[in-house]
PDB file of C-alpha atoms in Angstrom:
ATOM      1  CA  UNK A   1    -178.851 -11.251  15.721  1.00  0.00           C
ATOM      2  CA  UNK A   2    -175.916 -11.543  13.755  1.00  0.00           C
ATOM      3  CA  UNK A   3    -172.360  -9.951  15.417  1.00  0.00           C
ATOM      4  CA  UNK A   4    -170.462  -7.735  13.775  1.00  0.00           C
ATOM      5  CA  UNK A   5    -167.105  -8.648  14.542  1.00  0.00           C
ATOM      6  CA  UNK A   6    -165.060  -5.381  12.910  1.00  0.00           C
ATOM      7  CA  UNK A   7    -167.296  -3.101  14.542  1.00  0.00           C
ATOM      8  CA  UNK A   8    -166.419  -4.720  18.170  1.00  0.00           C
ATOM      9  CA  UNK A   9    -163.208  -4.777  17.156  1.00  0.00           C
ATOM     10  CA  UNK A  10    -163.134  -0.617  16.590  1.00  0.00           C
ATOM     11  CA  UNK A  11    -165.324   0.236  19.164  1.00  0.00           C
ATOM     12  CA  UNK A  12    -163.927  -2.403  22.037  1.00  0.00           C
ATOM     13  CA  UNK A  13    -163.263  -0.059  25.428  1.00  0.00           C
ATOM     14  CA  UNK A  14    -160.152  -0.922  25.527  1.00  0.00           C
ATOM     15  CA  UNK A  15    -156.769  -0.320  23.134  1.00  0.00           C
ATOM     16  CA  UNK A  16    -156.700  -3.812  20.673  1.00  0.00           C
ATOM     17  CA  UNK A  17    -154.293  -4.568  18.849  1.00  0.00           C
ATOM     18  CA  UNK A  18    -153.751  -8.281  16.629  1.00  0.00           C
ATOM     19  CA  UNK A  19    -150.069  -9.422  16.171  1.00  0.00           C
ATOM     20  CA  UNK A  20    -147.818 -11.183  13.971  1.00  0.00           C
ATOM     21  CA  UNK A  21    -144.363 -11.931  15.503  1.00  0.00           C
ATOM     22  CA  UNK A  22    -144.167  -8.585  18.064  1.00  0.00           C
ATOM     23  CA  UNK A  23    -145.489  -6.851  15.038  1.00  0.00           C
ATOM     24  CA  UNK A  24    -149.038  -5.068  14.859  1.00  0.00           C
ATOM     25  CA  UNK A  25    -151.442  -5.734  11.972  1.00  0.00           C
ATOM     26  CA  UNK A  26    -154.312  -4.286  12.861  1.00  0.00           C
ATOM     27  CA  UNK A  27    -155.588  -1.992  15.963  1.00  0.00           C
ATOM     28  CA  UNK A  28    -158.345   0.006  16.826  1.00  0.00           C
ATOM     29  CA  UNK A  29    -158.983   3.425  17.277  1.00  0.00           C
ATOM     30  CA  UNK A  30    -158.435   3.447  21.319  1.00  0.00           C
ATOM     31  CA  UNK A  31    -155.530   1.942  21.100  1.00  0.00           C
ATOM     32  CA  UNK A  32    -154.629   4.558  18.495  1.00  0.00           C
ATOM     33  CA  UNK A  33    -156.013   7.535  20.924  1.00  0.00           C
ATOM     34  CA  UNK A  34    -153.969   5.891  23.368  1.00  0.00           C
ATOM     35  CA  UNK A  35    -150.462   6.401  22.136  1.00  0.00           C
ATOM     36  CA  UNK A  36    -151.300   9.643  20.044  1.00  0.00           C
ATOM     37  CA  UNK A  37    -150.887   7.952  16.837  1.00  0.00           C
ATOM     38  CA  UNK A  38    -152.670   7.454  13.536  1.00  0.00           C
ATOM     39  CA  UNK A  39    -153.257   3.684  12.632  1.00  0.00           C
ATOM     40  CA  UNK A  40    -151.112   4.087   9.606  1.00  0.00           C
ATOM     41  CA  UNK A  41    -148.220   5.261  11.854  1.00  0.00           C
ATOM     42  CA  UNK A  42    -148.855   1.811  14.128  1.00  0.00           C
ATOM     43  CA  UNK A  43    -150.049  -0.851  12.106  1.00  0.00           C
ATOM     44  CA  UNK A  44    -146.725  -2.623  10.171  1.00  0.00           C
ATOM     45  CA  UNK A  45    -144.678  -1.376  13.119  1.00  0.00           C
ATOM     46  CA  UNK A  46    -142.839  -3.558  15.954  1.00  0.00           C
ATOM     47  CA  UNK A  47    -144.735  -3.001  19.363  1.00  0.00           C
ATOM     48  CA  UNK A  48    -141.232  -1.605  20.051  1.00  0.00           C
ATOM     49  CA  UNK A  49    -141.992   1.656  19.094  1.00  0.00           C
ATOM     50  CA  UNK A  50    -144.720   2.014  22.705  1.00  0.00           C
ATOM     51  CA  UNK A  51    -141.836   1.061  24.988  1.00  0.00           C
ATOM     52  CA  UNK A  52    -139.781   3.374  26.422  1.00  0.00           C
ATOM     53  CA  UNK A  53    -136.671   1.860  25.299  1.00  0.00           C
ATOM     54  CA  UNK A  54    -135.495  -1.147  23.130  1.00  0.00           C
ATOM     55  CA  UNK A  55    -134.065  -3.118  26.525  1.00  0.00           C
ATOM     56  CA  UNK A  56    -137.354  -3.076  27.682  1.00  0.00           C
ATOM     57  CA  UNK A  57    -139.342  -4.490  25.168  1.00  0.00           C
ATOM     58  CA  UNK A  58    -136.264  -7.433  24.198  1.00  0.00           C
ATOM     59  CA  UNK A  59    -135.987  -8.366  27.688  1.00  0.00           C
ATOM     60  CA  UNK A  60    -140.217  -8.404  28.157  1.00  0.00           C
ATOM     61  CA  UNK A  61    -140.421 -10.458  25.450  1.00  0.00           C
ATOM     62  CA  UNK A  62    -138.149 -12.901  26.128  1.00  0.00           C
ATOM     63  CA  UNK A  63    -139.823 -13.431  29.878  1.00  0.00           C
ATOM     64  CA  UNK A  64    -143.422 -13.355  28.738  1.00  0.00           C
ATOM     65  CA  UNK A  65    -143.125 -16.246  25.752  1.00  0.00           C
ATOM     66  CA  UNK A  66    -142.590 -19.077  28.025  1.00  0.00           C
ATOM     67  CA  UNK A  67    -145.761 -18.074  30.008  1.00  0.00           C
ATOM     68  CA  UNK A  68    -147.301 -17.195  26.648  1.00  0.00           C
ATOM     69  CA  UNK A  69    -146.044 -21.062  25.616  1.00  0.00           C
ATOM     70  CA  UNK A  70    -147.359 -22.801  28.838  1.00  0.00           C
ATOM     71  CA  UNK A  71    -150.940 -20.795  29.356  1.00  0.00           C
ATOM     72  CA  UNK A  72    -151.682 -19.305  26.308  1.00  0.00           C
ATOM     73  CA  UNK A  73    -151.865 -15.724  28.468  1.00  0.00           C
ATOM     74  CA  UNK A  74    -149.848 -13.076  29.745  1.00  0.00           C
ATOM     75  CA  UNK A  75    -150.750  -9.872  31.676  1.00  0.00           C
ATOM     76  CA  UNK A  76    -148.943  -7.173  33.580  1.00  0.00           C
ATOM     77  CA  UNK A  77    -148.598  -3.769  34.411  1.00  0.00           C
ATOM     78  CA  UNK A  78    -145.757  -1.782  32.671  1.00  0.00           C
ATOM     79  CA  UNK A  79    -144.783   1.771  31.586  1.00  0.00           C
ATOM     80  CA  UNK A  80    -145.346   2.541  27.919  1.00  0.00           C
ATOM     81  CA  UNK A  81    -144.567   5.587  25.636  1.00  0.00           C
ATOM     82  CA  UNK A  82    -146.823   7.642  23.809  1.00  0.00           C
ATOM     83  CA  UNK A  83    -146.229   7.842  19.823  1.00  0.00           C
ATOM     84  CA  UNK A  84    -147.063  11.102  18.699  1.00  0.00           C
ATOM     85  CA  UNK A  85    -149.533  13.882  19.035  1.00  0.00           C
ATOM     86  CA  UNK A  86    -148.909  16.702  22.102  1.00  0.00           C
ATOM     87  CA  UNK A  87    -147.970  13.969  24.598  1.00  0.00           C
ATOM     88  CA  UNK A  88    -145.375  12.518  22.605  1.00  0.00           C
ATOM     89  CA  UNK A  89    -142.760  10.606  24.278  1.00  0.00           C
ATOM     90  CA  UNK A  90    -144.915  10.844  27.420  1.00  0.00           C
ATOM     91  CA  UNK A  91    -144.408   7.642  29.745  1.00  0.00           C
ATOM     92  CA  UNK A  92    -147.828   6.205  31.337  1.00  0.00           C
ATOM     93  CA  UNK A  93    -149.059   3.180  33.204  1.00  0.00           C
ATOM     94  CA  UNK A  94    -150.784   0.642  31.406  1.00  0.00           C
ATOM     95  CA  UNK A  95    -152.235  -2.771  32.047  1.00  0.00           C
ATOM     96  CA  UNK A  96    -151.519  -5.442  29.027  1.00  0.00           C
ATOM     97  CA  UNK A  97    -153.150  -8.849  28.289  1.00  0.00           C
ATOM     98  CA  UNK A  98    -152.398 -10.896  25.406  1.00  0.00           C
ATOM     99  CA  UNK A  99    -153.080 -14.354  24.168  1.00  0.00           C
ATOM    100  CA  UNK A 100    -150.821 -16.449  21.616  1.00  0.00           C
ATOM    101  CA  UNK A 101    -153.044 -17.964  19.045  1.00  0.00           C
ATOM    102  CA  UNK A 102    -150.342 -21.288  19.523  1.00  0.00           C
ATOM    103  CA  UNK A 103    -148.863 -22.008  22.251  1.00  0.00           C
ATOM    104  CA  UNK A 104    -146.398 -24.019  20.616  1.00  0.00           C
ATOM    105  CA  UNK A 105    -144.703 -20.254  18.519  1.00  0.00           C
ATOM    106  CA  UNK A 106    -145.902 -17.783  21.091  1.00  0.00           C
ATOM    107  CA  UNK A 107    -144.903 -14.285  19.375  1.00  0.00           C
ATOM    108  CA  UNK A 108    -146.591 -15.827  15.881  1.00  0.00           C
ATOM    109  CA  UNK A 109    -150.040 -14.519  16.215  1.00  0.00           C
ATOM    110  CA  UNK A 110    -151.576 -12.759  19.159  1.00  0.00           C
ATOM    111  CA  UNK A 111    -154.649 -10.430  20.086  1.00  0.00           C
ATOM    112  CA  UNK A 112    -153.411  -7.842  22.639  1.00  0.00           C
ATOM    113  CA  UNK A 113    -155.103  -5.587  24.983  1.00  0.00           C
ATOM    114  CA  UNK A 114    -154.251  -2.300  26.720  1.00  0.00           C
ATOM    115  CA  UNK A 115    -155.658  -0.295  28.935  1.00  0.00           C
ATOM    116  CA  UNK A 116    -154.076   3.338  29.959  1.00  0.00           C
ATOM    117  CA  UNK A 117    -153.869   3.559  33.811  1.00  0.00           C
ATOM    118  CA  UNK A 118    -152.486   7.245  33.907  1.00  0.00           C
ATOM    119  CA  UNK A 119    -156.059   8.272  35.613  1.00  0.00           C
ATOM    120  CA  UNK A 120    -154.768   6.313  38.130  1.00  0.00           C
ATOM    121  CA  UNK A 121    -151.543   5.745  38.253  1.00  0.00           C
ATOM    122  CA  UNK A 122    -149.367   9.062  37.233  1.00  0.00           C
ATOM    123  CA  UNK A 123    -144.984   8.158  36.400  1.00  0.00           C
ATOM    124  CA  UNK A 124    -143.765  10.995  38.635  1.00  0.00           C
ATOM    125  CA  UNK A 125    -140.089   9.826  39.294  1.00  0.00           C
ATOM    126  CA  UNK A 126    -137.603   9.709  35.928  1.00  0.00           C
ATOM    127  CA  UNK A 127    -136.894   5.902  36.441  1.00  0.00           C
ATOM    128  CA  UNK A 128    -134.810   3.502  34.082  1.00  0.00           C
ATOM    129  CA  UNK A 129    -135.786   0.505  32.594  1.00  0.00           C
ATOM    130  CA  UNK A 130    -135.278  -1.546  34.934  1.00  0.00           C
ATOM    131  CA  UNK A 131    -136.254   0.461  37.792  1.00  0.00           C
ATOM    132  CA  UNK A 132    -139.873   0.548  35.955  1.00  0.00           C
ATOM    133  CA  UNK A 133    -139.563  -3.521  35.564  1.00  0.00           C
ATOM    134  CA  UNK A 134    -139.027  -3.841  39.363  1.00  0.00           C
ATOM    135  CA  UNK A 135    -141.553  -1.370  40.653  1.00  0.00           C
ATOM    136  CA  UNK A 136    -144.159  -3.051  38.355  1.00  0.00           C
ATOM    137  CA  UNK A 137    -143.592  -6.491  40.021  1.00  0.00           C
ATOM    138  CA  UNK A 138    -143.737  -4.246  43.605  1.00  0.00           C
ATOM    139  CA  UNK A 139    -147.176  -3.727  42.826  1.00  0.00           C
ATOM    140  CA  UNK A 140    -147.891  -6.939  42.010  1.00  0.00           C
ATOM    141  CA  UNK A 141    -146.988  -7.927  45.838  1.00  0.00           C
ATOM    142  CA  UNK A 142    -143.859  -9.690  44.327  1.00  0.00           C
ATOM    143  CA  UNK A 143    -140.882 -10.019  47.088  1.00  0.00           C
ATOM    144  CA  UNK A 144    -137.536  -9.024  45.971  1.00  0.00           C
ATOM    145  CA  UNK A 145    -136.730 -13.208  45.570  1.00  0.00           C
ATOM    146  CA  UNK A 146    -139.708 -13.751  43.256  1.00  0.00           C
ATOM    147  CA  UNK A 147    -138.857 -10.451  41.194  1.00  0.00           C
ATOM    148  CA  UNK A 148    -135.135 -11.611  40.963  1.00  0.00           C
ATOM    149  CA  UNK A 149    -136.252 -14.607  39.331  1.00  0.00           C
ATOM    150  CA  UNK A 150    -138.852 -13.384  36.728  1.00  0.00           C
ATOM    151  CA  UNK A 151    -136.040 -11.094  36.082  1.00  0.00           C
ATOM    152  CA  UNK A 152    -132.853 -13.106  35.741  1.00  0.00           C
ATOM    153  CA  UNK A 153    -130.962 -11.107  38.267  1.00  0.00           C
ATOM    154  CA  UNK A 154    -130.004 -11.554  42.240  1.00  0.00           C
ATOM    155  CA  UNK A 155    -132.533 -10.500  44.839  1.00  0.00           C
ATOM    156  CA  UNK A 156    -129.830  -8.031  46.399  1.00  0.00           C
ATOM    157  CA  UNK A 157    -129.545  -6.636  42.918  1.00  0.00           C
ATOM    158  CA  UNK A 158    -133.021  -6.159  43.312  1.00  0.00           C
ATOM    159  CA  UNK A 159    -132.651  -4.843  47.195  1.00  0.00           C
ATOM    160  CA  UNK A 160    -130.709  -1.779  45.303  1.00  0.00           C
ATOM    161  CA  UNK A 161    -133.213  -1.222  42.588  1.00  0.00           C
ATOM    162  CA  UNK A 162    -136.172  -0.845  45.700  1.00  0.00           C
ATOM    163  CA  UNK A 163    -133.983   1.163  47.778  1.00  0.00           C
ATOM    164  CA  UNK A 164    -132.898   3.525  44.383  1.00  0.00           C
ATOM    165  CA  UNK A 165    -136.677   3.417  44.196  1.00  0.00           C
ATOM    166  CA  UNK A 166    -137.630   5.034  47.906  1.00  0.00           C
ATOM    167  CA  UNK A 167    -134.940   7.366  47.674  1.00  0.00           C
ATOM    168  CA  UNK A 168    -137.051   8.940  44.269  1.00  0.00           C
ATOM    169  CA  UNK A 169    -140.058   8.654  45.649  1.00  0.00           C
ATOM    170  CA  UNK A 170    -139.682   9.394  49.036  1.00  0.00           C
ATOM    171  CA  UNK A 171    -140.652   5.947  50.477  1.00  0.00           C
ATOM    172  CA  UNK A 172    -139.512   4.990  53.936  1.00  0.00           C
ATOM    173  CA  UNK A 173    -140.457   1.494  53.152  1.00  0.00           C
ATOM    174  CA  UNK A 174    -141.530  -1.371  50.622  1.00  0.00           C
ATOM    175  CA  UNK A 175    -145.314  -1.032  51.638  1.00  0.00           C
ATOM    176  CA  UNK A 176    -144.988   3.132  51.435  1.00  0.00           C
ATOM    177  CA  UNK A 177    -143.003   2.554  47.943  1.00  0.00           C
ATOM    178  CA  UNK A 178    -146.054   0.220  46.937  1.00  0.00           C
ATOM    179  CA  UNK A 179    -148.564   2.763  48.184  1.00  0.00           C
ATOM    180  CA  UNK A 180    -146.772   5.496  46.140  1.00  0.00           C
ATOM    181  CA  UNK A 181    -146.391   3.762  43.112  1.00  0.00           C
ATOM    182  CA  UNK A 182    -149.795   2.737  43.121  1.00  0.00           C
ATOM    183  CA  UNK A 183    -150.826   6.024  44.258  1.00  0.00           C
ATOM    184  CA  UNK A 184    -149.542   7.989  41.724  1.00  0.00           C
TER     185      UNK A 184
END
């Protein structure tokens, strides 16, 4: 039986998207559904445009091609933006996974997934970008010293970003915050 390759591509359950230095080249049609755009509005564009703000996407990838460089992989959970179409500008959860095609030039090629967690995983609080960096590393059971370093920043700087974090949602502590967060 002979595999077609395009048609797994387009009809993959999850968003796919292949990659040419943070640019997209091709996607398919979840990913498309996904951020309420057209292919023609996403493919040629920087993967900027599904962040919710420039910082965001400089500063993630800057962290992620060193790990992209040593394993080849990188995966997280972070907050995206919709495109276009009723929800635009609408923040979700999603989980991403990429590989580098070299390990030796990272952001040269890549084959990206994404999968929208907003079944889930609702954004209730309005958080800022880094507020939405540190509660993603929460719920990945990161402590404030481990999320100061894969951040570049002091734990205690972190320490305020948690506790800014509780007061919006309520939290009376780092597992409640977690809980929340992962909650929806």
């Amino acid at each position: 039986m002979d595999i077609d390759y395009r048609l797994a591509f387009d009809l993959a359950p999850v968003g796919l998207a292949l990659s040419r230095e943070r640019t997209m080249v091709d996607c398919n049609q979840v990913l498309c559904e996904m951020f309420g755009a057209t292919r023609e509005q996403l493919v040629g564009q920087s993967f900027q445009i599904l962040y919710p703000s420039a910082d965001e996407y400089e500063r993630l990838g800057a962290r992620m091609a060193p790990l992209l460089g040593k394993g080849g992989t990188y995966a997280d959970d972070r907050i995206m933006k919709r495109v276009d179409g009723r929800l635009k500008d609408e923040t979700f959860w999603c989980h991403v996974t990429g590989r580098a095609l070299s390990r030796e030039t990272p952001h040269a090629a890549g084959i990206w997934s994404f999968e929208d967690l907003s079944s889930r995983r609702t954004v209730k609080a309005d958080l800022t970008p880094r507020e939405r960096e540190v509660a993603a590393h929460l719920m990945s059971g990161l402590t404030s010293k481990e999320i100061g370093k894969a951040l570049a920043i002091s734990h205690r700087t972190v320490e305020i970003y948690r506790a800014r974090l509780m007061r919006k949602y309520g939290a009376h502590s780092t597992p409640d915050l977690v809980h929340r967060l992962l909650a929806g």
